[in-house]
Short mmCIF file of C-alpha atoms and ligand atoms in Angstrom, two decimals:
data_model
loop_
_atom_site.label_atom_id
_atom_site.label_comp_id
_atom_site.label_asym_id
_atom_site.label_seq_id
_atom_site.Cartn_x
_atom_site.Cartn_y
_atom_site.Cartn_z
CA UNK A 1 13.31 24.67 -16.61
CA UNK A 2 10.34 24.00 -14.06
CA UNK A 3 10.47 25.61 -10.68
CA UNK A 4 8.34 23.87 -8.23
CA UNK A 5 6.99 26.27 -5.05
CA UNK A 6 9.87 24.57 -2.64
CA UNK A 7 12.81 22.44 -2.88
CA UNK A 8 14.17 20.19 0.10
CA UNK A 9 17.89 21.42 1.24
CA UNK A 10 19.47 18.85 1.71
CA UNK A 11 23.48 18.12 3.56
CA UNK A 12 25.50 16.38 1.10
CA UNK A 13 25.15 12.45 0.12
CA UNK A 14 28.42 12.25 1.93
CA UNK A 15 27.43 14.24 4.93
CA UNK A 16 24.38 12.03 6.02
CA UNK A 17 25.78 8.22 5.19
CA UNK A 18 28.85 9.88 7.81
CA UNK A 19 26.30 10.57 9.70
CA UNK A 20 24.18 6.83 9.29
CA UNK A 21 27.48 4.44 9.41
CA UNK A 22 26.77 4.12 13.37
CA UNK A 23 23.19 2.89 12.70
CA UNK A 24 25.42 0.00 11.37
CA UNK A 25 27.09 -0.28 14.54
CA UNK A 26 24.30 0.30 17.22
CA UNK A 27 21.18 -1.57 15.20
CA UNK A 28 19.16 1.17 17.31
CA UNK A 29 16.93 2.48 14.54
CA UNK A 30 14.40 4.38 16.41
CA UNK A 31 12.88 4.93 19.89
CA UNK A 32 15.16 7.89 21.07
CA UNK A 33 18.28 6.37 20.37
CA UNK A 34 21.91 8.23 19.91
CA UNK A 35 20.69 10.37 17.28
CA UNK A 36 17.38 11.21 18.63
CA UNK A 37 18.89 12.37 21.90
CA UNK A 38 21.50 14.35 20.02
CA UNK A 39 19.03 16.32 18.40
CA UNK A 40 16.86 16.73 20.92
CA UNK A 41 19.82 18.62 23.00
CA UNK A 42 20.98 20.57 19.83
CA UNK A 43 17.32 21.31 19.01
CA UNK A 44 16.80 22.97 22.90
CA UNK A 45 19.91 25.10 22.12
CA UNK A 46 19.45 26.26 18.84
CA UNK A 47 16.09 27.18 19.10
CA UNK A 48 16.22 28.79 22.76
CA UNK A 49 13.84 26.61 24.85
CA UNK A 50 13.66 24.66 28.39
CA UNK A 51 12.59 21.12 26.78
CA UNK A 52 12.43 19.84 22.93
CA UNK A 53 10.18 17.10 21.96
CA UNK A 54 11.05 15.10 18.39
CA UNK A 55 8.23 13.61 16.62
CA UNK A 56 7.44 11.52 13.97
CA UNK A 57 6.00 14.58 12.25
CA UNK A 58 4.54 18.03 13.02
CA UNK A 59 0.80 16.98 13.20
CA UNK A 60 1.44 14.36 15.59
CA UNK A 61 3.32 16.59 17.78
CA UNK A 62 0.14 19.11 17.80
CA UNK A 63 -2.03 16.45 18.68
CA UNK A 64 0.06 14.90 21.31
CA UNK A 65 0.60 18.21 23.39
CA UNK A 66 -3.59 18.84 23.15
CA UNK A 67 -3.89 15.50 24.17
CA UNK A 68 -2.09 15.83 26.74
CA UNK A 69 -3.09 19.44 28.29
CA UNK A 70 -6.44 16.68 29.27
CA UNK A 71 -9.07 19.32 28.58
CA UNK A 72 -12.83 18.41 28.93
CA UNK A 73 -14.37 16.81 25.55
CA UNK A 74 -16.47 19.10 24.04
CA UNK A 75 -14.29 22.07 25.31
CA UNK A 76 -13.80 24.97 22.67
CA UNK A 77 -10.35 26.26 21.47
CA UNK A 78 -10.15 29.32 19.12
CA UNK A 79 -7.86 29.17 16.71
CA UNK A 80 -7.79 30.18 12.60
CA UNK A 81 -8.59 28.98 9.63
CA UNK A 82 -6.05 30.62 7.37
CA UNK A 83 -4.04 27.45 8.36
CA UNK A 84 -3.30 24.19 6.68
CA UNK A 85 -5.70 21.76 7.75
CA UNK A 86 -3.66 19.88 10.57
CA UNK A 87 -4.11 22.35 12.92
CA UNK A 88 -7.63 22.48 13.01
CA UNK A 89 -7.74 18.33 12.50
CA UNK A 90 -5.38 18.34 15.96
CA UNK A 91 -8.30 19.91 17.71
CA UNK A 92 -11.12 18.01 16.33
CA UNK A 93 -9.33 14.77 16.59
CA UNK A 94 -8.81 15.45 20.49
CA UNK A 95 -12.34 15.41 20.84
CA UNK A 96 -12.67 19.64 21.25
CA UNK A 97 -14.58 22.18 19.07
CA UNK A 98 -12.53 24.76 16.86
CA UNK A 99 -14.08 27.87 17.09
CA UNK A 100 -12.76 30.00 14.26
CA UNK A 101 -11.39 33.42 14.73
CA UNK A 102 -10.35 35.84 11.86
CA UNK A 103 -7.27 37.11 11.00
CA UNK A 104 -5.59 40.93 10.57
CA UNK A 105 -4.94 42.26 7.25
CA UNK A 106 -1.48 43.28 8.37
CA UNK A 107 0.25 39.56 8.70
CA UNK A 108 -2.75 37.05 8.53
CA UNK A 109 -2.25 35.96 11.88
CA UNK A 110 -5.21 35.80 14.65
CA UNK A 111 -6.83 39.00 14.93
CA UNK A 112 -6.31 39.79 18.93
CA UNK A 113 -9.34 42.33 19.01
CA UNK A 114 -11.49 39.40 17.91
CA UNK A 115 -10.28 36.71 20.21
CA UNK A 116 -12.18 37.74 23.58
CA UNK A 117 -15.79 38.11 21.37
CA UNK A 118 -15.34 34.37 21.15
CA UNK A 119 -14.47 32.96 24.66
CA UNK A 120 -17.33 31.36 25.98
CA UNK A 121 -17.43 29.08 29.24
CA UNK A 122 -16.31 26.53 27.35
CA UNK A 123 -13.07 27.63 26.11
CA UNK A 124 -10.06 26.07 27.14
CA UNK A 125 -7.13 27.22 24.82
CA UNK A 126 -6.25 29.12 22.23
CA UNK A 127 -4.51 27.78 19.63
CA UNK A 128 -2.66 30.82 17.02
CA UNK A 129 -0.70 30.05 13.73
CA UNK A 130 2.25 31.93 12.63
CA UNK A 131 1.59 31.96 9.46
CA UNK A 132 4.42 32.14 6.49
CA UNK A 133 6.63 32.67 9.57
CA UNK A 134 4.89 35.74 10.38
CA UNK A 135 4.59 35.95 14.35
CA UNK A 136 1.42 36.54 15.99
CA UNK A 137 1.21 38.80 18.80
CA UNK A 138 2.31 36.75 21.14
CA UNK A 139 2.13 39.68 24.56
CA UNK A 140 -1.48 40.27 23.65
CA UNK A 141 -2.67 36.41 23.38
CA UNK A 142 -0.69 35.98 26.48
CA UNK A 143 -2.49 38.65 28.46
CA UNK A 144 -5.74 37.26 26.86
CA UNK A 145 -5.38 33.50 28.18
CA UNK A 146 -4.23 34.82 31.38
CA UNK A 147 -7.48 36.69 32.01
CA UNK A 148 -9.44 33.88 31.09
CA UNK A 149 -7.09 30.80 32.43
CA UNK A 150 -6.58 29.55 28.73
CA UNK A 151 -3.67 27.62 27.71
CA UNK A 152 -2.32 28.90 24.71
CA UNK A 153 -0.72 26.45 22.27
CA UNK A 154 1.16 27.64 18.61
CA UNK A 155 1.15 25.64 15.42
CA UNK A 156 4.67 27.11 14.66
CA UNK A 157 4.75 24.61 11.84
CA UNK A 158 6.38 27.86 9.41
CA UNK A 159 8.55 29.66 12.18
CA UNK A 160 11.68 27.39 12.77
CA UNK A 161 14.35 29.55 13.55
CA UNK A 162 12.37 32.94 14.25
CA UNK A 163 13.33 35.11 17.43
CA UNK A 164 11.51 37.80 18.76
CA UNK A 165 13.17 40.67 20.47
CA UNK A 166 15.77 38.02 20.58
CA UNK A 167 13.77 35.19 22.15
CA UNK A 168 13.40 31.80 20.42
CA UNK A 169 9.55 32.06 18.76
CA UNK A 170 8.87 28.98 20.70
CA UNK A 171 9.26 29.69 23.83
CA UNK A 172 5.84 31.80 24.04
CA UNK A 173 2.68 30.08 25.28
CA UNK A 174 2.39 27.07 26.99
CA UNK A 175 4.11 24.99 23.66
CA UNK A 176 5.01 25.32 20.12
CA UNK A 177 4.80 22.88 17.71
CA UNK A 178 7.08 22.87 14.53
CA UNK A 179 7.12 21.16 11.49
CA UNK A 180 10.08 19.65 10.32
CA UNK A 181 8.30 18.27 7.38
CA UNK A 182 10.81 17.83 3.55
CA UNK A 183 9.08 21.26 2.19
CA UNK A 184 9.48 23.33 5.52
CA UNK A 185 12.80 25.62 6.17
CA UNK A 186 14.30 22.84 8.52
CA UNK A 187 13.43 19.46 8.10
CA UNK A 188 14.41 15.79 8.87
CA UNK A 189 12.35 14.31 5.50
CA UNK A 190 9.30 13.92 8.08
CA UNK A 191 9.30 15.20 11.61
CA UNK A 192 8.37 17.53 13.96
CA UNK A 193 8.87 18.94 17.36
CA UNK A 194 7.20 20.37 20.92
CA UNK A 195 8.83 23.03 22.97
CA UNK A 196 7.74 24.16 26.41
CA UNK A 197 8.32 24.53 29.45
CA UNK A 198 6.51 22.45 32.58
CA UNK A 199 9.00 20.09 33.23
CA UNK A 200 6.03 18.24 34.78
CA UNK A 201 4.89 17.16 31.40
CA UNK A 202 8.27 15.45 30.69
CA UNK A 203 7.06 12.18 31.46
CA UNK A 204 3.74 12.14 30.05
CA UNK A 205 4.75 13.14 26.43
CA UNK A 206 7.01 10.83 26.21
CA UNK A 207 4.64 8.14 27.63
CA UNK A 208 1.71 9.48 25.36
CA UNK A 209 4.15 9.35 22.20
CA UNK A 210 4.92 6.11 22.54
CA UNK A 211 1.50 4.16 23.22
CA UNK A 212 0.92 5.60 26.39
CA UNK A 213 2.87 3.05 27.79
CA UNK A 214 4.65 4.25 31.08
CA UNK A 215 7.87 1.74 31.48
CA UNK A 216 6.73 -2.10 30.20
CA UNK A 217 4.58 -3.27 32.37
CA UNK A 218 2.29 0.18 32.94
CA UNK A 219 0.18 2.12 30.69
CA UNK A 220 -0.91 5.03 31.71
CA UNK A 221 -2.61 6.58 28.57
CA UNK A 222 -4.66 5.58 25.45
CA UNK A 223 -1.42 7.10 23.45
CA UNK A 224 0.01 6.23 20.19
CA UNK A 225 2.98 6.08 17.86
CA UNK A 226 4.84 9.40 17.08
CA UNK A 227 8.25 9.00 17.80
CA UNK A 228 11.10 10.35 15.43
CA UNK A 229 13.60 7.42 14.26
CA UNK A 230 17.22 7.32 13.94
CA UNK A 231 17.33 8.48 10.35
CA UNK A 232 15.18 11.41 10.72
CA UNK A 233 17.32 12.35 13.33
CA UNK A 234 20.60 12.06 11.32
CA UNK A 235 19.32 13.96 8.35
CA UNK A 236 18.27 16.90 11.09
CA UNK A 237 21.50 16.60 12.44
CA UNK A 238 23.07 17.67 9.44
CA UNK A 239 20.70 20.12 8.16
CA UNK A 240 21.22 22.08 11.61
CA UNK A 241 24.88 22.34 10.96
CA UNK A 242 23.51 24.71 7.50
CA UNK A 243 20.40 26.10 8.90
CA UNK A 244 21.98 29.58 9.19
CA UNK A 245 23.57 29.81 5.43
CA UNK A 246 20.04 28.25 4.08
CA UNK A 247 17.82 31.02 5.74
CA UNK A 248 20.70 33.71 4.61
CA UNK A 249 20.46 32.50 1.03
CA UNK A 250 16.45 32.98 1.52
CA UNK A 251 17.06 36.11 2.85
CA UNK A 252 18.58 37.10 -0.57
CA UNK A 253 15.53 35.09 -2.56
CA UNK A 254 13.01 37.25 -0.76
CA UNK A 255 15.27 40.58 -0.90
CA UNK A 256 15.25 40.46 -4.66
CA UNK A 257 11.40 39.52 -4.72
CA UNK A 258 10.76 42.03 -2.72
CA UNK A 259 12.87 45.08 -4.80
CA UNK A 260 10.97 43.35 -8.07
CA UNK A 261 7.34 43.72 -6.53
CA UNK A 262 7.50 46.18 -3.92
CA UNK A 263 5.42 49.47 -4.53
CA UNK A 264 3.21 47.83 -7.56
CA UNK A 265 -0.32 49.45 -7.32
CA UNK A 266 -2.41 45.85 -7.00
CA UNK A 267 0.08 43.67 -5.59
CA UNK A 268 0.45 43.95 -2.08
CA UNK A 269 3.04 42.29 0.03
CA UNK A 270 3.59 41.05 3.50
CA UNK A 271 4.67 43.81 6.16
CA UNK A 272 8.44 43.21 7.80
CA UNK A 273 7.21 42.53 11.70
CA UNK A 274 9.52 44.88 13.94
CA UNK A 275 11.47 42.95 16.24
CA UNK A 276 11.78 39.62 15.01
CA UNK A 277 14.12 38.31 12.60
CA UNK A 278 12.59 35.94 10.22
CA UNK A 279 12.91 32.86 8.74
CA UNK A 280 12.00 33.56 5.03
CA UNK A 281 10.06 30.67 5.34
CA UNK A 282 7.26 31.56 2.72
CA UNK A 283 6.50 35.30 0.18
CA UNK A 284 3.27 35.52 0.06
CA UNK A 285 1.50 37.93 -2.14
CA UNK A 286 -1.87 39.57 -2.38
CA UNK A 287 -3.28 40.61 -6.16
CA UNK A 288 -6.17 43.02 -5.54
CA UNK A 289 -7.07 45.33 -8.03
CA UNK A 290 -4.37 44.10 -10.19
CA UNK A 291 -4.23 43.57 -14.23
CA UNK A 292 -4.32 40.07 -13.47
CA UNK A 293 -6.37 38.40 -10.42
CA UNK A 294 -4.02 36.09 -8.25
CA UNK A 295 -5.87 32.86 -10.74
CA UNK A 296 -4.44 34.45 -13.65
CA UNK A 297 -1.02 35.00 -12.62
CA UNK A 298 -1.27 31.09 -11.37
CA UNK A 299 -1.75 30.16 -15.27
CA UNK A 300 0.27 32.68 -16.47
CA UNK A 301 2.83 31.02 -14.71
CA UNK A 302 2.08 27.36 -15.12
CA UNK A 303 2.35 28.15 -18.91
CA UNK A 304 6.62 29.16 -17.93
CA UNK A 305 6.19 25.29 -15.85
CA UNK A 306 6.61 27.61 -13.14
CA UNK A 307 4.38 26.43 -9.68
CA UNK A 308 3.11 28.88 -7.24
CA UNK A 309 0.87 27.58 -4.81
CA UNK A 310 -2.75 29.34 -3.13
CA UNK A 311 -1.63 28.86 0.21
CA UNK A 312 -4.02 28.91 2.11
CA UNK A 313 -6.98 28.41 -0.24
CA UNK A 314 -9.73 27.20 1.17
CA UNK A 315 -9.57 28.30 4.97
CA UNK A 316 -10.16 25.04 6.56
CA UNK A 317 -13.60 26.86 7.93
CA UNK A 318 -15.33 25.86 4.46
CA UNK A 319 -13.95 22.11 4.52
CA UNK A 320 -16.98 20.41 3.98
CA UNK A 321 -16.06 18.07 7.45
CA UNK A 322 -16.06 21.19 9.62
CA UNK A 323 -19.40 22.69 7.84
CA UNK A 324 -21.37 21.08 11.00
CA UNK A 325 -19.66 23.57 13.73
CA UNK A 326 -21.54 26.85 14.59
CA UNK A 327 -18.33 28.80 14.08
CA UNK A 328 -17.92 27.37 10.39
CA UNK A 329 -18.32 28.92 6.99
CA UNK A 330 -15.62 31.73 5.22
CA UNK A 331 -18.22 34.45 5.79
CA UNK A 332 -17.62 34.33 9.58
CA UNK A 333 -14.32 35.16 8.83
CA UNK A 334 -14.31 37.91 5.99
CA UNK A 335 -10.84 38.77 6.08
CA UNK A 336 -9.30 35.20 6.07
CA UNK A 337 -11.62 34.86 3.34
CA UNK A 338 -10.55 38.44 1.19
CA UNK A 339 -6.61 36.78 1.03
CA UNK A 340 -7.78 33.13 0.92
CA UNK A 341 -9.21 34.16 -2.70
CA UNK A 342 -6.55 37.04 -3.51
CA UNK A 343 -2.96 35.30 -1.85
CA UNK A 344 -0.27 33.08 -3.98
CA UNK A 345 2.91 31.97 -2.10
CA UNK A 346 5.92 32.52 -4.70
CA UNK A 347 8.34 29.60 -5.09
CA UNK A 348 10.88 29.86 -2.72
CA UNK A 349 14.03 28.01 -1.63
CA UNK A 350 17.74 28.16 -0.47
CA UNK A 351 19.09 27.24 -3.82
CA UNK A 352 16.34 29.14 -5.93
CA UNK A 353 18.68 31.47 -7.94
CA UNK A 354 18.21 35.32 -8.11
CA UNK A 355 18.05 34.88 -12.29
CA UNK A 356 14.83 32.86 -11.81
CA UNK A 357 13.45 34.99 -9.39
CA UNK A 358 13.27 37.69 -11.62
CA UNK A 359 12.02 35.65 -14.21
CA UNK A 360 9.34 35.07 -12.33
CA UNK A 361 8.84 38.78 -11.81
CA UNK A 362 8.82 39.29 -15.64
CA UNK A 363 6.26 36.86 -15.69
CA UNK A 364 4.03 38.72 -12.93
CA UNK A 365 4.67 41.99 -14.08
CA UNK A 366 4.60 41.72 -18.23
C1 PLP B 401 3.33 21.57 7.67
C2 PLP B 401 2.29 22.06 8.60
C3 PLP B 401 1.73 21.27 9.62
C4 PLP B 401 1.94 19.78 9.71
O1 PLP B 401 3.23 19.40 9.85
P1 PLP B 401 3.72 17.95 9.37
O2 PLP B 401 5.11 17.89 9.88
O3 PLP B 401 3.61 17.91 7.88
O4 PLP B 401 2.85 16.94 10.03
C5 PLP B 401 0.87 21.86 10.51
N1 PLP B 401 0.54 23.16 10.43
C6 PLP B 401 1.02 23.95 9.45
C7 PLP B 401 0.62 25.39 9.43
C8 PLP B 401 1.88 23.42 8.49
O5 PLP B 401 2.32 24.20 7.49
#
């Protein structure tokens, strides 16, 4: 049977059209009705934070919290390119210059001893990914942007659900952004979410998510639409009430994977951060000096209709719409570049069953 690289959990058929029938009733489909509100205050518990913001999706919810931050156009932000492409799109979008910073060969998150060699007078943020659910170091980027007066803003996108030293993962920095896109460890189909903590930008998200418009006869900001609807906050609703049993089952997904592959001369495989208990959002793994090159094991496994993804191939630094920036180009980042050609993210899901994990293994390792 074909395994695809994810699979959207879902709460049973029952579970959400329970959770709908009031839609029936209220005829409030979106702007931050029942449902949205009832997320929103689950969300701020669950995940640890002052304030939650719900979004139409996770990009939106980047671009919304650079918007509003109101930094000068043509200001710089570092950030990575061993990303998916929204993050660096949320900067460029906003009118600000990504300036590309490489990434460690421990966890493929930003390289802290590089960070500084890049702040110019320009530079106004700093903008990390934790990648696969990997966390970056979030003491040293603090101390970093305090130095220098940077705001520092994570695309947490993979890292719903991730503590550190038993603090929610998103409430470091000034915000967080996560995804709560279909093929992402929590989702609500689309959808996406801001935490921080200024309570003085309350107000102005909200006003800046929906048109900018401040009450009905104001507007206050060239904003536009990103605001999560009532049925994206029902299905979120009941995927938080299995969040915990989803992530343990991935636990056991990545537990086998990791017994199958671990200790293979050529495969290398992400390091377990200390401190933080995961998500088991993604299991990433680097072929380097392997029988097969990561490209081979791809076909060998697209012959079994089995789909593992090169995530992230290409860093978004050798897009050809970012080739014009002085910071672009994979050679400015080498290591990005070393697992952007030698990484493949194994399929991985709650339901995935420990049978076709190892057939997957077999696969890798015949
Ligand atoms: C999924 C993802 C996003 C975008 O989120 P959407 O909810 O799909 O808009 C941004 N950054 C990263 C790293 C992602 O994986």
């Amino acid at each position: 049977m074909a395994i695809n690289v994810t699979r959207s959990s879902m709460p049973s058929y029952e579970e959400y059209c329970e959770e709908i029938k009031d839609l029936w009733e209220s005829r409030w489909l979106t702007n931050m009705g029942a449902k949205h509100q009832q997320l929103q205050a689950e969300l701020e518990n669950y995940l640890s934070v002052p304030q939650v913001a719900l979004y139409t999706n996770g990009h939106l919810a980047l671009e919304n919290i650079i918007a509003a931050l109101d930094f000068p156009k043509g200001s710089e932000v570092i950030t990575t390119p061993f990303t998916f492409v929204s993050t660096t799109h949320a900067i460029a979008r906003n009118g600000l210059v990504p300036v590309f910073c490489d990434v460690n060969e421990r966890d493929y998150t930003m390289d802290v001893t590089k960070i500084e060699g890049l702040i110019t007078e320009k530079t106004c943020a700093i903008v990390p990914v934790h990648v696969y659910g990997n966390i970056c170091d979030v003491d040293t980027i603090q101390e970093i942007a305090d130095r220098h007066g940077l705001k520092v803003i994570y695309d947490a996108a993979h890292a719903f659900g991730v503590k550190y030293r038993g603090a929610g993962i998103g409430s470091f920095g000034d915000a967080s952004m996560f995804s709560f896109h279909a093929t992402k460890v929590y989702h609500t189909i689309e959808g996406g979410c801001l935490c921080y903590g200024d309570e003085l930008l309350v107000e102005k998200l909200s006003d800046i998510r929906n048109f900018g418009l401040h009450g009905q006869e104001e507007c206050l900001y060239v904003g536009g639409n990103a605001k999560m609807n009532e049925f994206q906050a029902a299905m979120g609703i009941c995927n938080l009430r299995h969040i915990d049993q989803e992530i343990a089952k991935r636990k056991a997904v990545v537990e086998r994977y990791r017994a199958r592959l671990e200790n293979i001369p050529g495969i290398k495989l992400s390091v377990i951060q200390k401190d933080v208990q995961s998500n088991y959002a993604y299991f990433p793994v680097v072929f380097d000096g392997y029988k097969y090159s990561r490209d081979q094991v791809v076909a060998l496994l697209k012959e079994k209709e089995i789909l593992a993804r090169k995530y992230f191939y290409p860093l978004t630094n050798a897009f050809s719409c970012y080739q014009a920036l002085p910071s672009a180009g994979k050679e400015k980042t080498p290591i990005a570049d070393y697992f952007a050609e030698r990484v493949l993210t194994l399929p991985l899901y709650a339901d995935l069953s420990l049978e076709d994990v190892d057939r997957i293994c077999d696969i890798i390792l015949q």
